[in-house]
Amino acid sequence: MKFQFLILIAVSLSVLLVSQVAESSYADVVSPSKQVKIGIDKSEVICKAHLVKVYRINADSIDCFTPTTAEKLIKSGIAKDIPKAKLDAKKSFRQNSPIGTINGFDTVKKFGSEGKFTSTPRTVEYLYVFEACANEKTVRVPEVLVTSDSEAKTVKLAKKIQANTCFTSSASIKAIDPKSISGVLTNKGIITDKLTELENNVSQLQGKLSVLKKSFSDVIPKDSTPLTADSKVMISTTGDEIVKLRAELNLAKGELNKYLFTLHSPQLPASQFAKQKLAFTGTPLEGTSAKILTVSKQTLGNTDTPDTVTGVKLYNVVFEACSGNDVLRAPEVRISSDNEEKTIKIAERIIANSCQMSAGKINALDANSITLEIANRADVSAKIIQLESNIGMLLDEQVQYQKELNKLVVLSVKPANYEEKVTELSSKIIDLRNQMRDLKFQLYGNLYEVYK
C-alpha cells in the first residue's frame, strides 16, 4: 500500500512537471534575460513567438508579455510603443498545430543503467529512439519535447527537417515506466516563417545589389578614357542606391543572425551565461586587395557645405575588393581621404580568388588623396569559415550514425547486443548534436556582431 502511494505521488508530480514544461516549450528563442546575458542589447531583444515586446516606463526595461497583458499595460500607461497591429498579429498562437510529427521507434534501457534502489520507485535512464517528420513545410531549428513519468526535457535537433521528409534521432530520459515515454514536435511554424521571411528579405536585397553593381560595368572605362557627363550622373545615382541597399542588407543580415544566435543558445540557466566578447582585430588576409576603379564628384543631391566655403567635395568611389586563396567572410573596405575616413561593410562574402565591385562616398579636399584598403578582419573571416566547416563535418558524421540507428531499430530480429549498440549510437548522436549547437551559437554570434 505504501509503495502504491509513493507511485501515486511520483506520477502526480511528474504530470505537474510535464504540464509546466509543455506549457512553455514552443521551439523558440531563449528568454530576454538570457539574451541580454549573451550580448543582445535590451532594445534588440526578441520575444517568444506568442509574446509581444513592451517598454515598461517606471522599470525602464523591455519585457515580453502575452498580447492581453501587454494591452492592459499600455492602456494603464505603464508601458508604451507597441502597435496594435502587432498585438493582433500574435493571436491564437497556442491554437496552431505543430508543423510536423514525432514517431517513436523504440525505447531502450541505456546500456549499463540499472537505476537506483531507494524508498521511492526506481528511476532508470532510457534512450528514446524516434523519427522526426515535417509536414508540407520545412521545420527550421526543430525542437522535440520528450516526456516520461519522471522527467520532461526539450531537445533541439541539429539540422532542419525538409518538407515531407523524416530522419531518425535519439534522446536520453529518465523514467519509472518506459511505456510512459513519448515525444512531440513543438514547432508551431511561427519561427520557421520568420526565418524564411528574413532569409527571403536578405536574398531579395542581395539580388537588387548585384544588379546595381553589374550596371557599373557598362560605364566604367576599360582604359584611361575620362568619364562622360552622363556616366558621372549614372555613377552618382547608382552609388546612392548601392549605399542605401547595402545598409538595408547589413540590417537584414543582422536581424537574421540575431534570431539564429538566440535559437542556438545553450540550454543553461541565465545565471550561467557569460556575455560573449567577440574580438574583431587581426591582420589582412594574404593576397587580398582593394582597388579604386574610378572617382567622380557627386552630381546629384549634394547638400554638403558649398565648395567655396570649405573646399570640401563629396566624391563617388567605385572600387573592387578581391580575396586571395581564402574566402573573405566579413569583408570590409576602409576608404580614407584628406578630410575623413570610413569603413564600408560590403555585406556579401567574397569567394576565394574573386572580386566584388561596389561603391562608396567620401568627402575630400583633393580627389587624389582618396585611398582604399581591406580592413583588418582576417581573424573574423577565418573563424567563421572554420566554424562552418566544423559544423558541416559534425553534421555529416551525425547523419551516418542516424542511418545506422534507423537500420538497427527497424530490424524484426534484434541482435544480442541490441541495447549496447543503441546506447553507443545514441550517445554519439546526442554528443554530436550538443557539439553542433555550441558551434552554431558561436557562428551566429560572430555573424550577428558583424552585421548588427
Short mmCIF file of C-alpha atoms in Angstrom, two decimals, residues 114-363:
data_model
loop_
_atom_site.label_atom_id
_atom_site.label_comp_id
_atom_site.label_asym_id
_atom_site.label_seq_id
_atom_site.Cartn_x
_atom_site.Cartn_y
_atom_site.Cartn_z
CA GLU A 114 20.40 -0.17 -13.62
CA GLY A 115 18.70 2.62 -11.71
CA LYS A 116 18.96 3.41 -8.02
CA PHE A 117 17.22 1.41 -5.33
CA THR A 118 15.64 3.82 -2.86
CA SER A 119 12.41 4.08 -0.86
CA THR A 120 10.82 5.66 -3.95
CA PRO A 121 10.15 3.79 -7.22
CA ARG A 122 13.27 3.00 -9.22
CA THR A 123 14.18 5.52 -11.95
CA VAL A 124 16.16 4.22 -14.92
CA GLU A 125 17.70 6.14 -17.82
CA TYR A 126 16.28 5.17 -21.20
CA LEU A 127 17.04 6.05 -24.80
CA TYR A 128 14.01 7.16 -26.76
CA VAL A 129 14.64 6.47 -30.47
CA PHE A 130 12.28 8.46 -32.68
CA GLU A 131 11.62 9.62 -36.20
CA ALA A 132 11.15 13.37 -36.69
CA CYS A 133 8.98 14.25 -39.70
CA ALA A 134 7.97 17.53 -41.31
CA ASN A 135 4.60 18.12 -42.95
CA GLU A 136 4.34 20.30 -46.04
CA LYS A 137 6.62 22.98 -44.56
CA THR A 138 10.35 22.69 -43.77
CA VAL A 139 10.94 22.80 -40.00
CA ARG A 140 13.70 25.21 -39.05
CA VAL A 141 15.56 24.51 -35.78
CA PRO A 142 13.29 21.54 -34.90
CA GLU A 143 12.63 21.02 -31.21
CA VAL A 144 11.23 17.89 -29.60
CA LEU A 145 9.57 17.76 -26.18
CA VAL A 146 10.30 14.33 -24.66
CA THR A 147 8.31 13.39 -21.55
CA SER A 148 8.04 10.48 -19.16
CA ASP A 149 6.51 9.75 -15.76
CA SER A 150 9.63 11.23 -14.14
CA GLU A 151 11.08 13.90 -16.42
CA ALA A 152 10.38 16.33 -19.26
CA LYS A 153 13.05 17.82 -21.50
CA THR A 154 13.32 19.68 -24.79
CA VAL A 155 15.80 18.55 -27.44
CA LYS A 156 16.84 20.87 -30.27
CA LEU A 157 17.82 18.76 -33.26
CA ALA A 158 20.98 19.71 -35.11
CA LYS A 159 19.56 20.05 -38.61
CA LYS A 160 16.35 21.25 -40.20
CA ILE A 161 13.73 18.78 -41.43
CA GLN A 162 12.97 19.31 -45.10
CA ALA A 163 9.29 19.40 -46.06
CA ASN A 164 7.67 15.95 -46.32
CA THR A 165 10.79 14.11 -45.10
CA CYS A 166 11.88 12.34 -41.88
CA PHE A 167 15.08 11.39 -40.11
CA THR A 168 15.91 9.24 -37.10
CA SER A 169 17.35 10.62 -33.88
CA SER A 170 17.55 9.79 -30.19
CA ALA A 171 17.26 11.35 -26.74
CA SER A 172 18.01 10.13 -23.23
CA ILE A 173 15.38 10.46 -20.49
CA LYS A 174 14.73 9.01 -17.03
CA ALA A 175 11.55 7.07 -16.32
CA ILE A 176 10.00 4.56 -13.94
CA ASP A 177 7.85 3.01 -16.66
CA PRO A 178 9.39 3.12 -20.19
CA LYS A 179 5.90 2.98 -21.69
CA SER A 180 5.30 6.48 -20.32
CA ILE A 181 7.96 7.97 -22.62
CA SER A 182 6.75 9.90 -25.64
CA GLY A 183 7.77 12.82 -27.80
CA VAL A 184 6.11 15.66 -29.68
CA LEU A 185 7.46 18.21 -32.15
CA THR A 186 6.76 21.62 -30.59
CA ASN A 187 7.49 23.80 -33.63
CA LYS A 188 4.36 25.78 -34.44
CA GLY A 189 5.60 27.35 -37.66
CA ILE A 190 5.97 30.91 -36.36
CA ILE A 191 9.76 30.81 -36.07
CA THR A 192 10.07 28.85 -39.32
CA ASP A 193 8.01 31.50 -41.09
CA LYS A 194 10.02 34.32 -39.52
CA LEU A 195 13.36 32.82 -40.54
CA THR A 196 12.06 32.21 -44.06
CA GLU A 197 10.83 35.81 -44.23
CA LEU A 198 14.21 37.13 -43.06
CA GLU A 199 16.13 34.90 -45.47
CA ASN A 200 13.90 35.97 -48.37
CA ASN A 201 14.46 39.62 -47.47
CA VAL A 202 18.23 39.10 -47.44
CA SER A 203 18.06 37.25 -50.76
CA GLN A 204 15.97 39.98 -52.43
CA LEU A 205 18.30 42.74 -51.24
CA GLN A 206 21.32 40.75 -52.43
CA GLY A 207 19.70 40.38 -55.85
CA LYS A 208 18.98 44.12 -56.16
CA LEU A 209 22.51 44.96 -55.01
CA SER A 210 24.02 42.55 -57.52
CA VAL A 211 22.10 44.16 -60.40
CA LEU A 212 23.25 47.64 -59.39
CA LYS A 213 26.86 46.55 -59.10
CA LYS A 214 26.79 44.97 -62.54
CA SER A 215 25.45 48.21 -64.03
CA PHE A 216 28.80 49.85 -63.24
CA SER A 217 30.48 47.62 -65.81
CA ASP A 218 28.66 49.47 -68.59
CA VAL A 219 30.01 52.90 -67.64
CA ILE A 220 33.46 52.23 -66.16
CA PRO A 221 36.02 52.77 -68.96
CA LYS A 222 38.29 49.83 -69.73
CA ASP A 223 41.19 52.27 -70.21
CA SER A 224 42.02 55.78 -69.01
CA THR A 225 39.22 57.42 -71.03
CA PRO A 226 37.60 60.24 -68.96
CA LEU A 227 34.06 59.72 -67.71
CA THR A 228 31.28 61.38 -69.69
CA ALA A 229 28.78 63.71 -68.03
CA ASP A 230 26.06 61.05 -68.34
CA SER A 231 28.37 58.45 -66.79
CA LYS A 232 29.05 60.72 -63.82
CA VAL A 233 25.31 61.21 -63.25
CA MET A 234 24.74 57.47 -63.51
CA ILE A 235 27.52 56.72 -61.02
CA SER A 236 26.15 59.28 -58.55
CA THR A 237 22.62 57.91 -58.78
CA THR A 238 23.63 54.25 -58.67
CA GLY A 239 26.13 54.92 -55.90
CA ASP A 240 23.39 56.45 -53.74
CA GLU A 241 21.20 53.38 -54.30
CA ILE A 242 24.07 50.98 -53.50
CA VAL A 243 24.90 52.74 -50.23
CA LYS A 244 21.22 52.61 -49.21
CA LEU A 245 20.77 48.96 -50.22
CA ARG A 246 23.99 47.89 -48.53
CA ALA A 247 22.83 49.47 -45.26
CA GLU A 248 19.46 47.67 -45.57
CA LEU A 249 21.23 44.37 -46.32
CA ASN A 250 23.52 44.70 -43.31
CA LEU A 251 20.50 45.35 -41.09
CA ALA A 252 18.63 42.38 -42.58
CA LYS A 253 21.60 40.06 -42.05
CA GLY A 254 21.98 41.35 -38.50
CA GLU A 255 18.32 40.58 -37.75
CA LEU A 256 18.55 37.10 -39.31
CA ASN A 257 21.69 36.15 -37.40
CA LYS A 258 20.25 37.56 -34.16
CA TYR A 259 17.37 35.09 -34.44
CA LEU A 260 19.72 32.21 -35.24
CA PHE A 261 22.04 33.26 -32.40
CA THR A 262 19.27 33.19 -29.78
CA LEU A 263 17.74 29.99 -31.17
CA HIS A 264 21.00 28.07 -30.75
CA SER A 265 21.99 29.38 -27.33
CA PRO A 266 22.92 26.66 -24.80
CA GLN A 267 20.17 25.29 -22.57
CA LEU A 268 21.56 26.76 -19.35
CA PRO A 269 20.07 28.91 -16.58
CA ALA A 270 20.53 32.64 -17.17
CA SER A 271 22.91 32.80 -14.21
CA GLN A 272 25.37 30.51 -16.02
CA PHE A 273 25.65 32.68 -19.15
CA ALA A 274 28.66 34.88 -19.66
CA LYS A 275 28.34 37.78 -22.07
CA GLN A 276 30.25 36.81 -25.17
CA LYS A 277 33.13 39.11 -26.01
CA LEU A 278 33.83 38.93 -29.72
CA ALA A 279 37.09 40.45 -30.92
CA PHE A 280 37.38 41.89 -34.42
CA THR A 281 41.05 42.70 -34.72
CA GLY A 282 43.62 40.97 -36.88
CA THR A 283 45.75 41.34 -39.95
CA PRO A 284 44.70 41.49 -43.61
CA LEU A 285 44.42 38.14 -45.36
CA GLU A 286 47.40 37.45 -47.55
CA GLY A 287 46.50 38.01 -51.19
CA THR A 288 43.51 40.29 -50.54
CA SER A 289 43.42 43.65 -52.25
CA ALA A 290 41.21 46.68 -52.83
CA LYS A 291 41.46 48.82 -55.95
CA ILE A 292 39.79 52.11 -56.85
CA LEU A 293 38.21 51.89 -60.31
CA THR A 294 37.04 55.48 -60.63
CA VAL A 295 36.48 58.61 -58.54
CA SER A 296 33.93 61.23 -59.58
CA LYS A 297 32.35 64.21 -57.90
CA GLN A 298 28.79 63.75 -56.62
CA THR A 299 26.47 65.37 -59.17
CA LEU A 300 23.04 64.83 -57.64
CA GLY A 301 21.59 65.66 -54.24
CA ASN A 302 24.83 67.13 -52.87
CA THR A 303 23.84 69.01 -49.73
CA ASP A 304 27.36 69.39 -48.35
CA THR A 305 28.86 72.74 -47.46
CA PRO A 306 29.47 74.74 -50.68
CA ASP A 307 32.92 74.25 -52.14
CA THR A 308 33.56 78.00 -51.99
CA VAL A 309 33.39 77.93 -48.17
CA THR A 310 35.43 74.88 -47.17
CA GLY A 311 36.71 73.42 -50.39
CA VAL A 312 35.33 70.01 -49.35
CA LYS A 313 33.60 67.99 -52.07
CA LEU A 314 31.64 64.74 -51.92
CA TYR A 315 33.05 62.05 -54.21
CA ASN A 316 31.70 58.75 -55.52
CA VAL A 317 34.27 55.97 -55.30
CA VAL A 318 33.68 52.86 -57.39
CA PHE A 319 36.00 50.06 -56.29
CA GLU A 320 36.64 46.34 -56.35
CA ALA A 321 37.62 44.24 -53.36
CA CYS A 322 39.37 40.94 -54.07
CA SER A 323 40.08 37.87 -51.95
CA GLY A 324 43.18 35.70 -52.04
CA ASN A 325 43.18 31.92 -51.78
CA ASP A 326 40.69 32.02 -48.89
CA VAL A 327 37.05 33.07 -48.72
CA LEU A 328 36.61 36.54 -47.20
CA ARG A 329 33.52 36.10 -45.00
CA ALA A 330 33.27 39.52 -43.35
CA PRO A 331 34.73 41.86 -45.98
CA GLU A 332 35.24 45.48 -45.04
CA VAL A 333 36.94 48.22 -47.03
CA ARG A 334 38.42 51.32 -45.44
CA ILE A 335 38.20 54.50 -47.56
CA SER A 336 40.37 57.42 -46.48
CA SER A 337 40.87 60.96 -47.72
CA ASP A 338 42.43 64.22 -46.54
CA ASN A 339 39.10 65.03 -44.86
CA GLU A 340 37.67 61.81 -43.38
CA GLU A 341 37.93 58.04 -43.04
CA LYS A 342 35.12 55.49 -43.15
CA THR A 343 34.73 51.73 -43.17
CA ILE A 344 32.30 50.04 -45.55
CA LYS A 345 30.78 46.63 -44.84
CA ILE A 346 30.41 45.06 -48.27
CA ALA A 347 27.64 42.79 -46.86
CA GLU A 348 28.45 39.79 -49.04
CA ARG A 349 31.28 37.31 -48.74
CA ILE A 350 33.94 37.22 -51.43
CA ILE A 351 34.72 33.70 -52.59
CA ALA A 352 38.36 32.65 -52.99
CA ASN A 353 40.30 34.28 -55.83
CA SER A 354 37.46 36.54 -56.91
CA CYS A 355 36.39 40.18 -56.63
CA GLN A 356 33.29 42.16 -55.65
CA MET A 357 32.53 45.54 -57.21
CA SER A 358 30.86 48.16 -55.03
CA ALA A 359 30.73 51.88 -54.36
CA GLY A 360 31.06 54.33 -51.50
CA LYS A 361 31.03 58.05 -50.86
CA ILE A 362 33.60 60.19 -49.08
CA ASN A 363 34.31 63.89 -48.53
#
